[in-house]
Amino acid sequence: MSVRFPEVNTPATLVDRQRLQRNIDAMAEYARAHELRLRPHAKTHKIVEITRIQLQAGAVGLSVATLGEAKVFVESGVEDIFVAYPVWASQEQAAELLRLANKARLSIGADSVEAIHNLAQRIPEQRERIGILIEVNSGHNRSGRMPPDVVPVAQAVVDAGFSFRGVFTFPGHSYGPDQAKPAVSDEEQALASAKEALVAAGIPTEVLSGGSSPTATLMHGGVVTEMRPGVYVFGDAQQLELDRIGWDDIALTILTTVVSRDDGSSGSTRRIVVDAGSKVMGGDRPAWTTGFGRVMGEPDARITALSEHHGTIIWPEEQDLPEIGSRLQVIPNHVCVAVNLVDYLYVTDGNEPLEKWQVAARGLNC
Amino acid sequence: MSVRFPEVNTPATLVDRQRLQRNIDAMAEYARAHELRLRPHAKTHKIVEITRIQLQAGAVGLSVATLGEAKVFVESGVEDIFVAYPVWASQEQAAELLRLANKARLSIGADSVEAIHNLAQRIPEQRERIGILIEVNSGHNRSGRMPPDVVPVAQAVVDAGFSFRGVFTFPGHSYGPDQAKPAVSDEEQALASAKEALVAAGIPTEVLSGGSSPTATLMHGGVVTEMRPGVYVFGDAQQLELDRIGWDDIALTILTTVVSRDDGSSGSTRRIVVDAGSKVMGGDRPAWTTGFGRVMGEPDARITALSEHHGTIIWPEEQDLPEIGSRLQVIPNHVCVAVNLVDYLYVTDGNEPLEKWQVAARGLNC
């Protein structure tokens, strides 16, 4: 029995360096071809080395989800960062925001007049250092305002003396079978309609920022000026099952050992159990997925259950069950949560581990 | 607007010290009353300070899920640890196992002859230092052997010269409405039947170890000798919705800020969005739950969606929507995965943070 990557204990999260580069280059090329500025979402990987590859390939800056993530990347030398989130800052966070805005071009999201007033109360001066984009609800019905309702929030930004930079949206309703194309239309219409309302109110609007991983390579450019995909660097089982990527695009897998095996001869279910559970794969399991992830190279295997340290896999009837002690590579459903569960990724050339990259912004939820 | 715990940025994971102590004492008392040895599962909390409280209350030792967790707790001074998992050890892990077994009474789980042979190959001497319990499948159909099939595995343990210590099971099929009581019967029958087969084969069997959080306080003692509950220290939304605990037993909550609010007047859904998403709550969402967690003190609020940094909450129609910037405490569905997402818990007396406890074994998946 050959054991893949014998020098690494399992479960271990692996990145294929060549596929990573190919994914990053392809998205940069798509953005260039469609005159979209690419601002990748770094919450997916949280890794300084990967931001450098993205910026080198032509990204204009980064998107992040939290001030903690912004801090890590500003301190690593990134010069332009957008916190794509409706930030509600404490006094300590407001001071940190201003400090970072004096080291890099920094923008944050907002979707309420109250959040602008809160920020203004905590930041008495140098407000112009802080860029603000207003979030538009384009159909995902999470945060964000309906398009005409962005005007009073933008007006509060202008009145307070912060730098109004534009509008953004996350068309998260693209996550579902055949939902990506309609979500692109929703996004374009919502952003265009928000801009129209702002211009009518006398507020010039530069940035129209959108995009999600399912919609990224369906965006047209023209109306939208900027895209913020995240997952594309690694790919994951969700993107695969939404037919947005192919098996060869998967750059991140979890190396796992078969720790239990039941051939079904005692009347129980024929199955294997691997040591990749929800504490390394993440627990995301939308109803439209086939299971809790996929098995690399085994399209008919099904991950039917995840406990914290157990993944239960039903193997195709016509194939031999893997031996106990053998190793597989499994693909998490949602790579952003999987990366957040480990301190390091093992970078490989497909055959052996070359180096370890630290997940520098791991767990920085605020 | 009053802000709870203003000195803490959100999201933050809080533990109520008094409730924690009450939960630990109550389980210790139950175990004593039923003549069960209590070996709490430390994968739930991964915190040295909490193991000390558990041991002081009468726990006989700890259960853990991985060798990495075992190492942290052996080095903190715990003298008796059971890795309740079918361990498949690499050479490095086998050496580590033996090292730990020379510092504490250490046992591991196994459910295959192959795993015993693998271990024997890697550990040529001092095998008697390592205790082994065979895992029984009592109906959860994850790892473990059907009761009669434990005999050849136990025989391999005896033949190799490891210390055979007994059998264990995890009745995880207790996680479902009205499933706890039947799962207790399954567990007792499976363990008794495995023991019977072992004794008939001339293998004396001391430990019969069982338990899960839903079944723990339904166990009878007598047949089963040991229990390994984990979640009981904190409680969580799953245990609440399974009617295994009450609201006042919840010792762990996530402090979160309302970052977005939509009163529904623009035709969208009336909702709030908080900054506790799946990267702090965990993504577990079994079909029988009401949502992705609960809101403390608001039994009719529903957490209908979690993104990584957004929790969407539908508020009862008849109640005023919380203001933007106000703070709530939310309860994760599955506390074991939630604790694994943070470096520290804030320990409180219900009113203010008293100290921080490090999640010392965080992320130690192998």
XYZ file of C-alpha atoms in Angstrom:
732
model
C 0.000 0.000 0.000
C 1.468 3.336 -1.046
C 0.931 6.195 1.374
C 0.620 9.679 -0.101
C 2.802 12.342 1.556
C 4.129 9.958 4.255
C 6.025 12.764 5.992
C 2.786 14.568 6.917
C 0.411 13.499 9.715
C -3.283 13.568 8.834
C -5.576 15.356 8.548
C -3.508 17.981 6.727
C -4.587 20.747 4.379
C -2.651 20.749 1.099
C -2.359 23.341 -1.644
C -1.233 22.489 -5.149
C 1.058 25.402 -6.024
C 0.685 25.058 -9.779
C -3.111 24.937 -9.752
C -3.213 27.890 -7.364
C -1.117 29.965 -9.776
C -3.278 28.907 -12.726
C -6.476 29.906 -10.905
C -5.045 33.271 -9.906
C -3.793 33.992 -13.433
C -7.079 32.968 -15.058
C -9.173 35.294 -12.886
C -6.735 38.167 -13.432
C -6.998 37.592 -17.175
C -10.825 37.515 -17.034
C -10.853 40.800 -15.127
C -8.496 42.453 -17.629
C -10.513 41.220 -20.602
C -13.716 42.650 -19.127
C -12.215 45.896 -17.824
C -13.052 44.985 -14.255
C -10.709 45.884 -11.431
C -9.943 42.713 -9.481
C -9.978 43.085 -5.693
C -9.818 39.477 -4.437
C -11.401 38.599 -1.123
C -8.597 37.511 1.209
C -10.974 36.013 3.808
C -10.779 32.835 1.717
C -7.079 32.216 2.311
C -5.882 34.693 5.000
C -2.332 34.092 3.776
C 0.252 36.785 3.078
C 2.103 34.720 0.440
C -1.097 34.321 -1.590
C -1.933 38.041 -1.519
C 1.495 38.670 -3.055
C 0.776 36.278 -5.926
C -2.614 37.927 -6.455
C -1.185 41.449 -6.491
C 1.630 40.403 -8.810
C -0.951 38.965 -11.213
C -2.675 42.345 -11.371
C -5.095 42.657 -8.446
C -5.650 46.331 -7.531
C -5.861 45.604 -3.815
C -7.653 43.294 -1.433
C -11.073 42.810 0.067
C -11.238 41.571 3.647
C -14.078 40.875 6.076
C -12.780 42.340 9.344
C -10.494 45.021 10.738
C -8.314 42.246 12.167
C -7.737 40.894 8.659
C -7.099 44.421 7.360
C -4.425 44.918 10.015
C -2.536 41.735 9.058
C -2.442 42.660 5.382
C -1.662 46.365 5.855
C 1.249 45.327 8.041
C 2.418 42.891 5.354
C 2.635 45.848 2.951
C -0.650 45.760 1.014
C -1.480 49.341 -0.002
C -5.189 49.251 -0.802
C -7.750 47.378 1.286
C -11.545 47.357 1.400
C -13.308 45.913 4.445
C -16.375 44.635 2.570
C -18.590 44.565 5.632
C -21.020 46.926 7.395
C -18.553 47.877 10.108
C -19.882 48.935 13.518
C -16.732 50.200 15.241
C -16.046 50.329 18.960
C -13.830 53.169 20.187
C -10.791 50.887 20.047
C -11.665 49.716 16.537
C -12.258 53.261 15.295
C -8.795 54.270 16.503
C -7.299 51.223 14.813
C -9.157 52.018 11.591
C -7.715 55.519 11.510
C -4.236 54.203 12.267
C -4.482 51.746 9.349
C -5.940 54.442 7.075
C -2.758 56.414 7.640
C -0.660 53.494 6.413
C -2.708 52.343 3.392
C -5.675 53.378 1.246
C -8.468 51.968 3.394
C -12.196 51.716 2.771
C -14.984 50.143 4.770
C -18.595 49.228 4.061
C -21.701 50.720 5.660
C -25.423 50.233 5.200
C -26.915 52.609 7.774
C -26.890 56.244 8.780
C -26.461 55.040 12.366
C -23.124 53.357 11.570
C -21.850 56.576 9.953
C -22.905 58.628 12.965
C -21.280 56.104 15.305
C -18.040 56.338 13.354
C -18.152 60.130 13.195
C -18.647 60.294 16.950
C -15.532 58.173 17.488
C -13.348 59.808 14.809
C -13.315 63.556 15.322
C -10.613 64.362 12.755
C -8.889 63.036 9.619
C -12.211 61.574 8.538
C -11.252 62.084 4.886
C -8.630 59.346 5.312
C -11.426 56.776 5.593
C -13.172 55.659 2.429
C -16.731 54.367 2.644
C -18.778 52.302 0.206
C -22.494 51.779 0.772
C -23.790 48.232 0.608
C -26.654 47.488 -1.776
C -28.991 44.504 -1.332
C -29.125 42.941 -4.798
C -31.339 40.008 -3.815
C -29.370 38.029 -1.229
C -31.383 39.709 1.559
C -28.560 39.722 4.054
C -27.077 43.169 4.812
C -27.322 46.141 2.427
C -30.007 48.647 1.475
C -32.473 48.493 -1.407
C -30.947 50.612 -4.228
C -32.848 53.912 -3.723
C -32.227 53.720 0.040
C -28.451 54.117 -0.307
C -28.833 57.870 -0.828
C -29.373 58.963 2.807
C -26.454 56.786 3.939
C -24.163 58.240 1.257
C -25.347 61.735 2.190
C -24.401 61.056 5.828
C -20.927 59.995 4.653
C -20.510 63.203 2.655
C -21.918 65.377 5.451
C -19.586 63.835 8.041
C -16.547 64.399 5.845
C -15.574 60.774 5.241
C -14.555 59.902 1.663
C -17.526 58.481 -0.214
C -16.166 55.987 -2.729
C -19.148 54.136 -4.187
C -21.429 51.161 -3.728
C -20.933 47.427 -3.348
C -23.015 44.295 -3.247
C -22.634 40.574 -2.672
C -24.998 38.560 -4.881
C -24.924 35.587 -2.537
C -28.177 34.238 -3.975
C -25.910 32.961 -6.772
C -25.244 29.927 -4.525
C -27.749 27.449 -5.931
C -28.196 25.396 -9.085
C -28.745 27.689 -12.107
C -28.779 30.781 -9.903
C -25.529 32.370 -11.047
C -26.741 34.027 -14.289
C -29.875 35.608 -12.805
C -27.759 36.794 -9.854
C -25.388 38.589 -12.241
C -28.339 40.477 -13.745
C -29.693 41.327 -10.305
C -26.303 42.605 -9.267
C -25.803 44.783 -12.335
C -29.291 46.241 -12.091
C -29.028 46.924 -8.362
C -25.649 48.648 -8.608
C -26.696 50.688 -11.680
C -29.921 51.715 -10.010
C -28.108 52.736 -6.806
C -25.676 54.832 -8.858
C -28.523 56.482 -10.723
C -30.199 57.457 -7.444
C -26.921 58.808 -6.074
C -26.093 60.853 -9.177
C -29.645 62.251 -9.159
C -28.999 63.324 -5.561
C -25.790 65.049 -6.668
C -23.402 62.469 -5.260
C -20.796 61.347 -7.823
C -20.214 57.595 -7.598
C -16.966 56.081 -8.768
C -16.825 52.454 -7.641
C -19.508 49.823 -8.377
C -18.167 46.694 -6.770
C -19.707 43.248 -7.031
C -19.042 39.624 -7.543
C -19.138 36.297 -5.812
C -17.304 33.157 -6.780
C -20.209 31.605 -8.697
C -20.848 34.829 -10.633
C -17.291 36.116 -11.090
C -16.633 34.720 -14.553
C -20.118 35.646 -15.759
C -19.728 39.370 -15.023
C -19.859 41.715 -18.003
C -18.002 44.811 -16.969
C -19.228 48.147 -18.308
C -21.655 48.879 -15.471
C -19.829 47.172 -12.607
C -16.279 48.488 -12.179
C -14.785 46.025 -9.691
C -15.028 42.338 -8.725
C -14.299 40.685 -5.371
C -14.177 36.890 -5.816
C -12.515 34.854 -3.076
C -12.914 31.100 -3.496
C -11.446 31.016 -7.028
C -7.868 30.692 -5.735
C -8.534 27.193 -4.372
C -11.930 26.103 -5.679
C -14.104 23.854 -3.516
C -16.823 21.215 -3.706
C -19.592 23.825 -3.831
C -18.132 25.503 -6.935
C -17.600 22.076 -8.465
C -21.196 21.015 -7.838
C -22.479 24.345 -9.167
C -20.563 23.536 -12.395
C -18.546 26.729 -12.030
C -15.191 24.895 -12.053
C -13.817 21.483 -12.994
C -12.016 18.829 -10.950
C -8.661 19.985 -12.327
C -9.205 23.461 -10.883
C -9.296 22.194 -7.286
C -6.084 23.489 -5.700
C -6.872 22.713 -2.037
C -7.530 19.268 -0.620
C -7.402 17.675 2.785
C -5.113 14.701 3.093
C -6.843 12.120 5.249
C -6.334 8.537 6.458
C -8.889 5.738 6.363
C -9.206 4.934 10.088
C -12.194 2.585 9.982
C -13.635 0.306 7.338
C -16.736 -1.847 7.273
C -17.282 -4.111 4.275
C -20.940 -4.536 5.185
C -20.657 -8.262 5.763
C -22.029 -8.045 9.329
C -25.258 -6.424 8.201
C -24.101 -2.842 8.719
C -23.596 -0.220 5.998
C -20.589 -0.720 3.690
C -18.481 2.351 4.343
C -15.143 3.842 5.285
C -14.425 6.462 7.907
C -11.615 8.985 7.421
C -9.969 11.277 9.959
C -11.155 14.454 8.201
C -14.203 15.667 10.132
C -15.940 19.001 10.526
C -13.047 20.424 12.569
C -10.882 20.406 9.422
C -13.480 20.347 6.591
C -16.011 22.821 8.033
C -19.659 21.935 8.533
C -21.287 23.761 5.585
C -23.794 21.518 3.822
C -26.358 23.348 1.653
C -29.337 21.227 0.593
C -28.286 21.223 -3.081
C -24.891 19.582 -2.418
C -24.337 15.831 -2.736
C -22.840 15.616 0.748
C -20.254 17.153 3.063
C -17.584 17.485 0.382
C -16.091 15.315 -2.363
C -13.320 12.764 -2.750
C -10.582 13.720 -5.220
C -10.495 11.307 -8.145
C -13.586 9.400 -6.958
C -16.594 11.276 -8.341
C -19.059 8.585 -7.250
C -17.981 8.429 -3.591
C -20.284 10.319 -1.203
C -19.321 11.953 2.100
C -22.580 11.259 3.910
C -21.742 12.452 7.420
C -19.146 14.516 9.264
C -18.573 14.431 12.984
C -15.802 16.553 14.448
C -13.059 14.018 13.618
C -14.844 11.451 11.446
C -15.899 11.657 7.818
C -18.185 8.810 6.725
C -17.826 7.900 3.046
C -20.075 5.585 1.071
C -17.987 4.003 -1.660
C -19.359 2.966 -5.051
C -20.632 -0.643 -4.870
C -18.673 -1.729 -7.929
C -15.338 -0.566 -6.549
C -13.107 -2.091 -3.880
C -13.246 -0.293 -0.551
C -9.973 1.535 0.211
C -7.808 -0.280 2.727
C -7.632 0.876 6.301
C -4.516 3.023 6.765
C -4.581 4.225 3.147
C -4.835 7.898 2.353
C -7.295 9.953 0.313
C -7.596 13.600 -0.600
C -10.989 15.117 0.143
C -12.406 18.455 -0.991
C -14.271 20.650 1.498
C -17.641 22.112 0.525
C -16.616 25.630 1.494
C -12.932 26.352 1.404
C -13.059 29.669 3.318
C -14.187 27.956 6.510
C -11.822 25.006 6.014
C -8.711 27.211 5.779
C -9.794 29.051 8.939
C -9.514 25.756 10.851
C -5.765 25.268 10.423
C -2.632 27.216 11.308
C -0.717 26.171 8.179
C -1.285 24.937 4.664
C 1.198 22.504 3.161
C 2.179 23.748 -0.269
C 2.928 20.903 -2.661
C 3.933 20.312 -6.252
C 1.371 17.493 -6.339
C 3.925 14.953 -5.108
C 5.628 16.223 -1.997
C 5.260 19.092 0.459
C 7.522 21.994 -0.511
C 6.845 24.499 2.258
C 4.278 25.595 4.847
C 2.305 28.817 4.601
C 0.918 30.329 7.765
C -2.780 31.225 7.836
C -1.764 34.600 9.216
C -5.243 36.077 9.644
C -6.776 32.896 11.032
C -9.661 33.428 13.413
C -9.569 37.227 13.270
C -13.320 37.654 13.530
C -13.118 41.238 14.758
C -28.891 52.169 24.407
C -27.002 50.024 26.886
C -24.134 48.009 25.456
C -23.355 44.693 27.138
C -19.675 44.129 27.963
C -18.524 47.390 26.317
C -14.854 46.559 26.923
C -14.996 43.546 24.576
C -15.019 43.765 20.759
C -17.512 41.498 19.024
C -17.947 38.729 18.150
C -16.601 37.319 21.423
C -17.187 33.964 23.074
C -18.283 34.262 26.712
C -18.486 31.704 29.486
C -20.626 32.199 32.563
C -18.388 30.883 35.360
C -21.203 30.094 37.774
C -23.278 28.127 35.261
C -20.168 26.252 34.133
C -19.485 25.165 37.719
C -23.118 24.169 38.221
C -23.106 22.037 35.061
C -19.859 20.320 36.047
C -21.081 19.619 39.574
C -24.434 18.287 38.395
C -22.873 15.762 35.989
C -20.372 14.652 38.634
C -23.258 14.105 41.034
C -25.228 12.119 38.455
C -22.228 9.877 37.805
C -21.683 9.256 41.525
C -25.361 8.481 42.097
C -25.331 5.918 39.272
C -21.933 4.422 40.043
C -20.544 5.520 36.715
C -16.983 6.727 36.381
C -17.042 10.154 34.726
C -14.403 10.710 32.041
C -15.470 13.999 30.401
C -14.636 14.609 26.759
C -12.241 17.545 26.634
C -12.629 18.058 22.864
C -15.615 20.236 23.774
C -13.606 22.892 25.608
C -9.871 22.160 24.996
C -9.104 24.304 28.054
C -6.714 23.369 30.849
C -8.548 25.433 33.485
C -11.785 23.551 32.801
C -10.173 20.114 33.058
C -8.986 21.114 36.543
C -12.527 21.994 37.610
C -13.791 18.694 36.168
C -11.126 16.628 37.944
C -11.703 18.463 41.203
C -15.426 17.667 40.943
C -14.596 13.961 40.732
C -13.818 13.077 37.113
C -11.513 10.023 36.936
C -9.618 11.348 33.923
C -10.292 12.793 30.490
C -11.407 11.657 27.090
C -9.848 13.395 24.083
C -10.164 12.968 20.312
C -6.550 13.237 19.130
C -2.978 12.654 20.226
C -2.406 16.416 19.952
C -5.104 17.008 22.550
C -3.680 14.215 24.729
C -0.275 15.884 24.657
C -1.622 19.262 25.838
C -3.454 17.710 28.780
C -0.700 15.256 29.791
C 1.689 18.178 29.867
C -0.753 20.170 32.005
C -0.586 17.352 34.563
C -3.634 15.177 33.832
C -2.772 11.610 34.859
C -5.329 9.471 33.010
C -6.359 10.059 29.401
C -8.303 8.046 26.859
C -8.062 8.947 23.163
C -11.610 7.864 22.258
C -10.837 7.436 18.568
C -9.710 4.618 16.269
C -6.111 5.823 16.102
C -4.035 5.021 13.013
C -0.561 6.124 14.103
C 2.296 7.268 11.863
C 5.813 6.465 13.072
C 6.108 9.927 14.615
C 2.731 9.582 16.332
C 3.536 6.112 17.658
C 6.714 7.458 19.260
C 4.753 10.341 20.752
C 2.126 7.947 22.072
C 4.736 5.898 23.886
C 6.360 9.023 25.288
C 3.004 10.202 26.669
C 2.225 6.712 27.997
C 5.352 6.991 30.113
C 4.079 10.191 31.693
C 0.403 9.303 32.284
C -1.997 6.360 32.162
C -2.856 6.466 28.460
C -5.390 4.494 26.436
C -6.438 4.707 22.820
C -9.308 3.298 20.788
C -9.120 0.767 17.956
C -11.669 -0.960 15.771
C -9.506 -3.080 13.465
C -6.849 -5.768 13.603
C -4.954 -3.730 11.001
C -4.624 -0.746 13.354
C -3.223 -3.015 16.090
C -0.727 -4.548 13.679
C 0.289 -1.081 12.459
C 0.884 0.035 16.041
C 2.789 -3.125 16.945
C 5.050 -2.639 13.943
C 5.892 0.888 15.080
C 6.198 0.142 18.807
C 8.619 -2.768 19.335
C 8.836 -2.551 23.139
C 6.996 -1.251 26.210
C 3.718 -2.129 24.513
C 2.140 -2.865 27.899
C 2.321 0.885 28.662
C -0.381 1.480 26.062
C -3.985 0.700 26.964
C -6.435 -0.146 24.206
C -10.241 -0.168 24.175
C -12.129 -1.632 21.239
C -14.864 0.473 19.691
C -18.342 -1.023 19.387
C -20.921 0.209 16.880
C -24.089 0.603 18.948
C -26.222 1.997 16.126
C -24.602 5.254 15.060
C -22.935 3.439 12.127
C -19.798 5.538 12.131
C -16.667 3.752 13.357
C -16.721 0.662 15.608
C -17.379 -3.046 15.138
C -20.650 -4.918 15.590
C -20.512 -6.447 19.119
C -19.388 -10.014 18.273
C -16.721 -8.651 15.894
C -14.727 -6.998 18.695
C -13.220 -10.356 19.681
C -10.559 -10.691 16.948
C -9.448 -7.081 17.534
C -9.173 -7.629 21.296
C -7.297 -10.880 20.643
C -4.810 -8.980 18.458
C -4.294 -6.508 21.323
C -3.619 -9.316 23.786
C -1.370 -11.185 21.330
C 0.712 -8.078 20.608
C 1.206 -7.377 24.303
C -0.630 -4.080 24.543
C -2.890 -3.645 27.593
C -6.456 -4.556 26.712
C -8.736 -2.378 28.844
C -12.264 -2.857 27.554
C -14.816 -1.597 25.044
C -16.332 1.760 24.258
C -19.087 3.189 22.086
C -20.546 6.516 21.062
C -24.347 6.352 20.688
C -24.399 9.348 18.338
C -27.789 8.316 16.959
C -29.092 9.934 20.163
C -28.948 13.261 18.276
C -32.538 13.568 17.104
C -35.933 14.251 18.639
C -36.938 11.396 20.988
C -33.839 9.391 20.080
C -31.982 9.628 23.392
C -33.827 6.905 25.325
C -33.677 4.242 22.588
C -30.001 5.123 22.076
C -29.292 4.424 25.768
C -30.818 0.944 25.385
C -28.843 0.314 22.203
C -25.660 1.380 23.940
C -26.198 -0.816 26.994
C -27.103 -3.823 24.882
C -24.180 -3.371 22.503
C -21.603 -2.985 25.270
C -23.041 -5.908 27.289
C -23.114 -8.093 24.216
C -19.505 -7.201 23.305
C -18.403 -8.039 26.858
C -20.233 -11.349 26.739
C -18.454 -12.289 23.505
C -15.083 -11.286 24.949
C -15.545 -13.184 28.206
C -16.663 -16.241 26.211
C -13.400 -15.933 24.275
C -11.471 -15.859 27.553
C -10.689 -12.117 27.482
C -11.570 -10.400 30.773
C -13.159 -7.005 30.131
C -13.018 -4.287 32.739
C -14.189 -1.030 31.173
C -17.521 -0.551 29.377
C -17.482 3.077 28.358
C -20.345 4.966 26.750
C -22.292 8.142 26.718
C -23.049 11.161 24.636
C -24.402 14.477 25.803
C -28.050 13.699 24.951
C -27.886 10.297 26.690
C -25.582 11.085 29.625
C -28.231 11.779 32.243
C -30.367 8.858 31.053
C -27.658 6.243 31.637
C -28.375 3.584 34.260
C -25.021 2.340 35.434
C -24.746 -1.324 36.379
C -23.783 -2.577 32.902
C -21.891 0.445 31.625
C -19.001 1.419 33.923
C -17.953 4.790 32.527
C -19.453 7.851 30.804
C -17.795 10.350 28.457
C -20.098 13.377 27.981
C -18.544 16.552 26.603
C -21.074 19.274 25.782
C -22.627 19.319 29.271
C -20.060 21.823 30.588
C -21.432 24.603 28.353
C -24.686 23.350 26.846
C -25.676 24.458 23.353
C -28.676 25.060 21.126
C -28.805 21.415 20.019
C -29.134 20.133 23.605
C -31.716 22.847 24.277
C -33.791 21.886 21.248
C -33.523 18.193 22.155
C -35.033 19.147 25.549
C -31.992 17.764 27.326
C -31.219 21.059 29.100
C -32.947 24.348 29.867
C -32.102 27.940 28.952
C -30.580 28.518 32.388
C -28.062 25.746 31.790
C -26.454 27.553 28.824
C -23.017 28.625 30.057
C -21.490 29.656 26.710
C -22.788 32.401 24.452
C -21.391 34.535 21.692
C -21.598 38.254 22.261
C -22.540 39.895 18.980
C -23.426 43.328 17.604
C -26.385 44.176 15.373
C -24.569 45.512 12.280
C -27.506 45.760 9.872
C -31.241 46.211 10.347
C -34.105 46.230 7.895
C -37.576 47.065 9.205
C -39.143 45.609 6.074
C -40.674 48.906 4.964
C -38.958 48.802 1.534
C -40.519 45.466 0.637
C -37.613 43.341 1.844
C -37.691 40.886 4.746
C -37.862 42.382 8.253
C -34.638 41.234 9.852
C -31.441 42.055 11.677
C -27.924 40.935 10.835
C -25.373 40.316 13.597
C -21.610 39.949 13.339
C -21.641 36.327 14.585
C -21.353 34.126 11.500
C -20.206 30.589 10.853
C -16.558 31.499 11.564
C -17.456 31.965 15.245
C -20.717 29.949 15.609
C -19.772 26.902 13.504
C -21.881 25.739 10.568
C -23.658 22.698 12.068
C -27.348 22.740 11.205
C -29.122 19.372 11.555
C -32.546 19.213 9.899
C -34.357 18.939 13.240
C -33.021 22.262 14.589
C -34.981 25.522 14.304
C -32.050 27.307 12.703
C -28.332 28.019 13.049
C -28.467 28.593 16.804
C -30.621 30.526 19.256
C -30.804 34.007 20.749
C -30.427 34.162 24.530
C -33.580 35.479 26.167
C -35.490 35.599 22.857
C -36.975 32.135 22.345
C -39.050 33.206 19.350
C -36.189 34.759 17.341
C -34.848 32.525 14.547
C -31.301 32.489 13.143
C -32.242 31.687 9.566
C -28.871 31.994 7.832
C -25.178 32.168 8.655
C -22.499 33.422 6.302
C -18.932 33.559 7.525
C -19.381 36.891 9.314
C -23.129 37.495 9.145
C -25.936 35.913 11.147
C -29.406 36.718 9.811
C -32.099 36.799 12.499
C -35.836 36.984 11.941
C -37.375 38.769 14.903
C -40.862 38.073 16.247
C -43.393 40.328 14.461
C -44.928 41.555 17.689
C -41.622 42.759 19.122
C -39.533 45.820 18.280
C -36.453 45.073 16.197
C -33.235 45.563 18.180
C -31.443 48.786 17.344
C -28.393 48.778 15.117
C -25.273 48.844 17.294
C -26.999 47.016 20.159
C -25.640 43.707 21.405
C -27.154 40.256 21.771
C -25.910 36.936 23.090
C -26.406 34.029 20.697
C -26.075 30.311 21.382
C -24.257 28.096 18.865
C -25.895 24.861 17.727
C -22.799 22.809 18.501
C -20.504 24.226 21.114
C -17.520 21.914 20.403
C -16.978 23.413 16.957
C -17.655 26.967 18.171
C -14.952 26.828 20.868
C -12.477 25.484 18.300
C -12.885 28.744 16.326
C -11.434 31.065 18.962
C -8.131 31.408 20.798
C -9.705 32.572 24.065
C -12.957 32.459 25.966
C -13.938 35.424 28.113
C -14.954 34.168 31.526
C -17.662 36.320 33.109
C -19.774 36.517 36.230
C -22.722 37.366 33.985
C -21.974 41.074 34.138
C -18.352 41.708 33.275
C -15.386 39.771 31.928
C -13.229 38.425 34.757
C -10.438 36.687 32.885
C -9.523 35.001 29.606
C -8.970 31.272 29.244
C -6.834 30.013 26.383
C -8.277 27.298 24.138
C -4.998 25.458 24.580
C -5.768 22.461 22.351
C -7.436 24.514 19.625
C -7.144 23.050 16.146
C -5.102 20.015 17.185
C -6.700 17.680 14.672
C -3.843 15.186 14.731
